[in-house]
Tab-separated table of C-alpha atoms in Angstrom:
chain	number	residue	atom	x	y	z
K	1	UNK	CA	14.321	-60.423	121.086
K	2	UNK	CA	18.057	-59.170	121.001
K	3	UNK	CA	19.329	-59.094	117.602
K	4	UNK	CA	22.812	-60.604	118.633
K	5	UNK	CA	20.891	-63.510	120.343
K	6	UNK	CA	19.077	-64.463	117.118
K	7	UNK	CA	21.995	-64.608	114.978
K	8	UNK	CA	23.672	-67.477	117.275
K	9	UNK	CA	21.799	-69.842	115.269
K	10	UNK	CA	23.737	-72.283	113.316
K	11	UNK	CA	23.352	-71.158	110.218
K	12	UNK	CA	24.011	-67.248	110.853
K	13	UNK	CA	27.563	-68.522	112.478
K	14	UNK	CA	28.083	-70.807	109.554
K	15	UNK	CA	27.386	-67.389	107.290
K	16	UNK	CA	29.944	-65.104	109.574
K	17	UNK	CA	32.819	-67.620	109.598
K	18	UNK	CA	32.269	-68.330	105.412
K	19	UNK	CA	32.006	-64.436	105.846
K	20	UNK	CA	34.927	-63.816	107.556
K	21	UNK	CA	37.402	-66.780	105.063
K	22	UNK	CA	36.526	-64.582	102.263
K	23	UNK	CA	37.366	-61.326	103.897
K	24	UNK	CA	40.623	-62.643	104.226
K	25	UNK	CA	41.029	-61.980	100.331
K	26	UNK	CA	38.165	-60.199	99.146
K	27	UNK	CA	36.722	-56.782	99.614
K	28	UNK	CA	33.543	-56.415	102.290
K	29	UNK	CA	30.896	-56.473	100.256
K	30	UNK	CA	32.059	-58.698	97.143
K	31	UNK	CA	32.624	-61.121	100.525
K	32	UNK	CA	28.879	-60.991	101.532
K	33	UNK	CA	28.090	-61.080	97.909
K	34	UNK	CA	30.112	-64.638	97.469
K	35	UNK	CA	28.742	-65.854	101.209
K	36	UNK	CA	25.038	-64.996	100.537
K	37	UNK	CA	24.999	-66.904	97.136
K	38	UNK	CA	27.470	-69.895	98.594
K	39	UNK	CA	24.914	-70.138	101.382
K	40	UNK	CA	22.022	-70.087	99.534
K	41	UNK	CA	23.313	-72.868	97.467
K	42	UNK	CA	23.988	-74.842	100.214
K	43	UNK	CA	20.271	-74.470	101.635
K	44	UNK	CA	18.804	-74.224	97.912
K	45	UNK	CA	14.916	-75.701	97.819
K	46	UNK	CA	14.644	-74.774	101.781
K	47	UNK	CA	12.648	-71.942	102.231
K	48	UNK	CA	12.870	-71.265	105.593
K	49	UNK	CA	16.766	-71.858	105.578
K	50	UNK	CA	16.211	-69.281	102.675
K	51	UNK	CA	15.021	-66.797	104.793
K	52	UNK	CA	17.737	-67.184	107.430
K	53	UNK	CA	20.290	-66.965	105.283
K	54	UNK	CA	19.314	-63.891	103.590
K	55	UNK	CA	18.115	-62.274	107.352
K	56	UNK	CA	21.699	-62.943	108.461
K	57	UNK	CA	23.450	-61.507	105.307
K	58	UNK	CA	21.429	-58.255	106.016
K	59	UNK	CA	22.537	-57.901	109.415
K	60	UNK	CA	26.187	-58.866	108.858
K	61	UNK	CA	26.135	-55.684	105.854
K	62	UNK	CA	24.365	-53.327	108.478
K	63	UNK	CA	27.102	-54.536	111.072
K	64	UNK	CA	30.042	-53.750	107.965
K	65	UNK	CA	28.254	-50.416	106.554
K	66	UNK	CA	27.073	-52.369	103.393
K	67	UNK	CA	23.743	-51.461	101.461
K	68	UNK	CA	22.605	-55.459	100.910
K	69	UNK	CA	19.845	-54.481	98.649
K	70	UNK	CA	19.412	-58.118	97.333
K	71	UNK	CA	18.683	-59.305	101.129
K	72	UNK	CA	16.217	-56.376	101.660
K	73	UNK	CA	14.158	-56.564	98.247
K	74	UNK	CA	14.060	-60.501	99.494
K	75	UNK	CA	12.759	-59.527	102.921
K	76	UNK	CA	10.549	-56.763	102.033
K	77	UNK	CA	8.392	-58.811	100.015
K	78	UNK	CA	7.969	-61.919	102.740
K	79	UNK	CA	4.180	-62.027	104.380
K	80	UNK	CA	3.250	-63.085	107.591
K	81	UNK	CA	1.285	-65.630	106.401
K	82	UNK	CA	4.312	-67.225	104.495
K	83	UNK	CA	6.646	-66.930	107.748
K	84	UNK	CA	3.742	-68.839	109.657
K	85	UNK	CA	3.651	-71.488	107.170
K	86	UNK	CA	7.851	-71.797	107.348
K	87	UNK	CA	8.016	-70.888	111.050
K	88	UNK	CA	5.289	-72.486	112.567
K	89	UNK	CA	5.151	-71.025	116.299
K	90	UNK	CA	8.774	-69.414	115.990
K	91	UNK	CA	7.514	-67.525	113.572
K	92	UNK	CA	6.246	-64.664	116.154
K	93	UNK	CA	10.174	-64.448	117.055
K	94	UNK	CA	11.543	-64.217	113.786
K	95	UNK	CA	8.956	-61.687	111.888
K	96	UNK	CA	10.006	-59.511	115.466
K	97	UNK	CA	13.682	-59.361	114.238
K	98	UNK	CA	12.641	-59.036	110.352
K	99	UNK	CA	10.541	-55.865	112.193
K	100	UNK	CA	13.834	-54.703	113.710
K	101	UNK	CA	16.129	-55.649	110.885
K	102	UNK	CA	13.966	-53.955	108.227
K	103	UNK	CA	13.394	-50.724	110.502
K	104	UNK	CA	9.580	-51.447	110.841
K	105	UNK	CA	7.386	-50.551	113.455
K	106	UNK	CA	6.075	-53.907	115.278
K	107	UNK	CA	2.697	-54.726	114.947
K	108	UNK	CA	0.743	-57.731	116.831
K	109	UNK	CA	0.152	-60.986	115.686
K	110	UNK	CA	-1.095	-63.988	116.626
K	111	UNK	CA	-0.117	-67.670	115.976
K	112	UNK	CA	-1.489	-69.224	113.106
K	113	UNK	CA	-1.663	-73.191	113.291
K	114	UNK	CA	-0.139	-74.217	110.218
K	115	UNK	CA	1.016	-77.430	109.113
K	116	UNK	CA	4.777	-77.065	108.757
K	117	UNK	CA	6.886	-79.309	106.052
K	118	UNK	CA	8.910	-81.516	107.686
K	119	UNK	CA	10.246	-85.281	107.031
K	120	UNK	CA	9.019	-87.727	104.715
K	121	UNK	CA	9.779	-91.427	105.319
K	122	UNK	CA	11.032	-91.216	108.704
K	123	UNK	CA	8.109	-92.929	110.459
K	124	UNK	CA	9.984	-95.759	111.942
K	125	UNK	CA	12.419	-93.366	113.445
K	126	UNK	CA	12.539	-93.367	117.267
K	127	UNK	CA	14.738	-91.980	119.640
K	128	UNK	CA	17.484	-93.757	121.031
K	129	UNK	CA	17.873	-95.254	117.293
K	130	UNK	CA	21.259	-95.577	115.867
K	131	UNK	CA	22.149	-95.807	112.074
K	132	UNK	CA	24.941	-95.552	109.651
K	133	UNK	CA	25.509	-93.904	106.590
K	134	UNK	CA	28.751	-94.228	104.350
K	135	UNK	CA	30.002	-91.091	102.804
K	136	UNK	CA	30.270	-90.845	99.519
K	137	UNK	CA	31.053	-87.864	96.703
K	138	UNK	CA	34.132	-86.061	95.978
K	139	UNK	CA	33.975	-83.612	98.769
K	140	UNK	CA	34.473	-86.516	100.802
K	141	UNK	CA	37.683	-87.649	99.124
K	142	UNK	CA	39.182	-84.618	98.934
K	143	UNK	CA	38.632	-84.644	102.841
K	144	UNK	CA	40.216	-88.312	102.738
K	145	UNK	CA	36.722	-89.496	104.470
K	146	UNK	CA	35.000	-91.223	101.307
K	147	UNK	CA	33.681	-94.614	102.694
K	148	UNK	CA	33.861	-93.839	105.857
K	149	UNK	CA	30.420	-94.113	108.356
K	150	UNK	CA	28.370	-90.885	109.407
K	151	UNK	CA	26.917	-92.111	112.426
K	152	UNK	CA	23.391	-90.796	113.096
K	153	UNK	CA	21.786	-90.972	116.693
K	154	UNK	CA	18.251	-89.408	116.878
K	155	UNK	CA	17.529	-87.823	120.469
K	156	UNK	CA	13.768	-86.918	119.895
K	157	UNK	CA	11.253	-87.524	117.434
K	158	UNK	CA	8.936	-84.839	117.356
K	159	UNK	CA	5.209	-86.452	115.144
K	160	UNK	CA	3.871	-83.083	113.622
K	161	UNK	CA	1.015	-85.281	111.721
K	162	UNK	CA	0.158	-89.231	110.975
K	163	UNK	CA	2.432	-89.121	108.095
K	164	UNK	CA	5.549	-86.873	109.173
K	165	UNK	CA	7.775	-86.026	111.618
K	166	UNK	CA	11.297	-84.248	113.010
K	167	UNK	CA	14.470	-85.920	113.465
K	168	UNK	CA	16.358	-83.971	116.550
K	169	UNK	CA	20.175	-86.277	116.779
K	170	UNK	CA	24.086	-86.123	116.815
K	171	UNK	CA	25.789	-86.721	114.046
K	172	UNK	CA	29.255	-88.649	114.430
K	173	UNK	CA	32.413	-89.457	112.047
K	174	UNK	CA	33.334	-93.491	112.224
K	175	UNK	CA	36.912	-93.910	112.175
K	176	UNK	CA	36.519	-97.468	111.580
K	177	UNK	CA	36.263	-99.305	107.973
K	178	UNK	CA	33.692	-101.930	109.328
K	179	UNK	CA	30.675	-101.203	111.913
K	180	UNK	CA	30.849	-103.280	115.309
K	181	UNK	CA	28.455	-105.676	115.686
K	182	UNK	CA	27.629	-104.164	119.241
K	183	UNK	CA	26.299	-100.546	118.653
K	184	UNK	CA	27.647	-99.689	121.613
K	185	UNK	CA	31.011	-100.211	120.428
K	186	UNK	CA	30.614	-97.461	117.101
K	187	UNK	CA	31.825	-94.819	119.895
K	188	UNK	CA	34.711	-96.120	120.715
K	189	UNK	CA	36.226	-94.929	117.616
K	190	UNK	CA	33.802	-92.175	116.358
K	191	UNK	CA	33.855	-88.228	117.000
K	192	UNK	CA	30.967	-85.966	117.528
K	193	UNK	CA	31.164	-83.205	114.905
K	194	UNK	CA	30.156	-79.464	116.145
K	195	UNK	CA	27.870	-77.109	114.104
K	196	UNK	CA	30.870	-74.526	115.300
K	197	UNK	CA	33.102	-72.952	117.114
K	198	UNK	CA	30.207	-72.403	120.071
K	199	UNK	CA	30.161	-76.280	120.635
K	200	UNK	CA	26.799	-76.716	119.609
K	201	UNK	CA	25.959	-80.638	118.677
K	202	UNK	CA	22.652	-80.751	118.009
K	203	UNK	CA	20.807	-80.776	114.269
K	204	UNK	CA	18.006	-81.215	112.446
K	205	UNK	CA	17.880	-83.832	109.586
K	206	UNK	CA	15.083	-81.887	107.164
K	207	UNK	CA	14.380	-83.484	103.979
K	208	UNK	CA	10.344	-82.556	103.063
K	209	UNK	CA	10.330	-83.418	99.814
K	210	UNK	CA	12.353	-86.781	99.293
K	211	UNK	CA	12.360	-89.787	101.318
K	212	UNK	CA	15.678	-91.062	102.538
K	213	UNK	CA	17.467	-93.748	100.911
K	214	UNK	CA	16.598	-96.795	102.895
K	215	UNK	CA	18.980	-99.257	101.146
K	216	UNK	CA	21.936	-96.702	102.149
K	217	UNK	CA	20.789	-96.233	105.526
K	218	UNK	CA	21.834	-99.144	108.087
K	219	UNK	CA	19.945	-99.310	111.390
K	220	UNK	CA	22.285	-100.613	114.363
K	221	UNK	CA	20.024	-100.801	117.263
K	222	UNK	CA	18.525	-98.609	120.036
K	223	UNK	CA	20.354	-97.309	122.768
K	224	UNK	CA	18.871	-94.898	125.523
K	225	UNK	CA	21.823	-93.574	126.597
K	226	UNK	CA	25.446	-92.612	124.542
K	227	UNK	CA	28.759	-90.956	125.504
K	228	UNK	CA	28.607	-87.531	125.095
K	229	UNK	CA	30.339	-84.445	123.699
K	230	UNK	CA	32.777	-83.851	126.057
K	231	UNK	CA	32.972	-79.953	125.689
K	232	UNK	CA	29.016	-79.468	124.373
K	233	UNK	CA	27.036	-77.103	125.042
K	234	UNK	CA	22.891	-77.046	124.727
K	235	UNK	CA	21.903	-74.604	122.092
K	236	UNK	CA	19.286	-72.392	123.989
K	237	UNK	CA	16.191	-73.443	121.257
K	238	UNK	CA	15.679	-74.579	118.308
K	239	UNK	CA	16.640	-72.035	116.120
K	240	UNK	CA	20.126	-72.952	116.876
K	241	UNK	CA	20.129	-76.655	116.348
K	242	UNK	CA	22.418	-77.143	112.949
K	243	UNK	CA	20.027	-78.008	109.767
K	244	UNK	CA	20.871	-80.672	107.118
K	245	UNK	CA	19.392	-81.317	104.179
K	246	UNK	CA	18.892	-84.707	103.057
K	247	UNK	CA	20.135	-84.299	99.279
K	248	UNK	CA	23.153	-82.006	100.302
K	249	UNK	CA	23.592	-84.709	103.385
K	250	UNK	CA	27.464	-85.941	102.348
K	251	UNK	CA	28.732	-82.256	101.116
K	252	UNK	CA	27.630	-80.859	104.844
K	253	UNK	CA	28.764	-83.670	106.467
K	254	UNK	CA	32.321	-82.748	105.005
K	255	UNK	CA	31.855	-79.438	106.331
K	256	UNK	CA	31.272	-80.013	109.561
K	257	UNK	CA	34.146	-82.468	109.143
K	258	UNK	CA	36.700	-79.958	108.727
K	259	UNK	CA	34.607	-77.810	111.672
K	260	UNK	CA	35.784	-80.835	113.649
K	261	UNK	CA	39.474	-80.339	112.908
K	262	UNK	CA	38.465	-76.641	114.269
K	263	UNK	CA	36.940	-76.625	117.334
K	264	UNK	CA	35.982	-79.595	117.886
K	265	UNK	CA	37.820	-82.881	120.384
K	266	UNK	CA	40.783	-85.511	119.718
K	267	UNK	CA	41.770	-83.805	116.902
K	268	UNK	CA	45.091	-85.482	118.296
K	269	UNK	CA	44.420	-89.044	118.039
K	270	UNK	CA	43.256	-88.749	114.715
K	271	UNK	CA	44.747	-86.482	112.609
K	272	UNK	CA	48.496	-87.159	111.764
C-alpha cells in the first residue's frame, strides 16, 4: 500500500492541518512535538487511534527532515499480535506501512481472528435510527453552540459479537432550539459536518469501555433514507471514516464544528 494513500485517513489529515496551524508560529519540530501530544490527548485511552496518531507524526517528520524519536521508540516496540488485536483484518495493511515507515523488510503474515473492542450499550442501535444529543461544555460556548442538538444518524450497524457492535453514521449540527416532532423535519435546519477539507462525512462512534448516556441521548425515529451532503465524497475504506470517542464526544463535535465553517456547505445562511 502507497504511503500517501494511508495517510488520507481522518485522523492523519486532522494531524497535518493541527500540524500545519502551529507551523504558522512555531518551529518544525517543536510543531510536531505540540501536534503529536495535542493528538494524543484527544484520542487518549484509544489504542488503536494511539497508534495512528503516532504512525502519522512519524511520517509527517520524515516528510519535514525531523528525527521523531518518540514516534519510533513507540512503533518499534508494537507486536503483531497487538496490531491484530487493535486492527482486526486491517491490520495486514497497517503493519505493511509500519514495515515501510520503520524501514523494515516485510515479512508474511496471516490474519488472526481476534475479537476487536468495539461499542458497549449500543444494542438497540439500527440503521436508519435517528437521535439527538445537546452539546454541552465550554468548548461549546466558546463556539456559541452550547445547547444546541448534534444530530446522529447511524448508516450501518456492523454486530462483531452478541453483546457489541459498530456504529457507522453522519453526524449533523441542529440550528434549531427545539427538535421537530417529525424527524424528517431536523434537516431542514441542520448541517452535515465534514471530518475535513476532503469532504469526507462518514465516522465511527467508538466508545469500548463506557456505555452511552441513555438519559442524554433522545431517539427520534427511523428513517431509511436522508438528504445528503451535497459536496460528499465516500471515503475509499474504513480507515478513513472520522473516529469519535464517546467521553471526548462534545469537545470533537466542536471541532468538526469549526471544520464546518472551513470546508464545509451554507456557511452563508448561518453564520452572520
Amino acid at each position: 500500500m502507497e504511503l500517501n494513500e494511508f495517510f488520507e485517513d481522518s485522523i492523519s489529515l486532522e494531524f497535518t492541518e493541527l500540524f500545519e496551524e502551529y507551523r504558522e508560529e512555531k518551529a518544525k519540530k517543536t510543531a510536531l512535538n505540540f501536534t503529536r501530544r495535542e493528538m494524543l490527548e484527544n484520542y487518549e485511552g484509544e489504542e488503536a487511534e494511539t497508534v495512528i496518531v503516532y504512525m502519522t507524526s512519524y511520517w509527517c517528520g520524515l516528510q519535514n527532515q525531523i528525527e521523531d524519536a518518540k514516534s519510533k521508540k513507540f512503533l518499534e516496540a508494537l507486536t503483531d499480535e497487538k496490531m491484530f488485536e487493535l486492527f482486526g483484518n486491517e491490520a495486514l495493511k497497517v503493519l505493511e506501512v509500519l514495515d515501510q515507515l520503520l524501514g523494515r523488510q516485510p515479512k508474511q503474515r496471516e490474519v488472526k481472528k481476534v475479537k476487536k473492542p468495539t461499542i458497549r450499550g449500543s444494542k438497540k442501535w439500527k440503521a436508519g435510527d435517528l437521535y439527538a444529543y445537546k452539546i454541552k461544555g465550554r468548548d461549546a460556548e466558546i463556539a456559541g453552540i452550547a445547547g444546541k442538538y448534534a444530530i446522529l444518524y447511524c448508516r450501518k450497524v456492523t454486530e462483531v459479537s452478541k453483546q457489541t457492535n459498530e456504529i457507522e453514521m453522519y453526524m449533523l449540527l441542529s440550528f434549531d432550539n427545539e427538535l421537530p416532532s417529525d424527524p424528517k423535519a431536523v434537516f431542514d435546519n441542520a448541517v452535515f459536518l465534514p471530518l475535513s477539507i476532503y469532504r469526507y462525512y462518514i465516522y465511527l462512534l467508538i466508545s469500548p469501555h463506557k456505555e452511552y448516556p441513555d438519559d442524554e441521548i433522545i431517539y427520534l425515529g427511523n428513517l431509511p433514507e436522508i438528504p445528503h451532503p451535497s459536496n460528499e465524497v465516500i471515503p475509499p475504506s474504513e480507515l478513513h471514516y472520522g473516529r469519535i470517542v464517546w467521553k471526548m464526544f462534545d469537545e470533537r463535535f466542536v471541532g468538526k464544528f469549526e471544520t464546518w465553517k472551513k470546508y464545509g456547505v451554507d456557511q452563508e445562511k448561518y453564520l452572520k
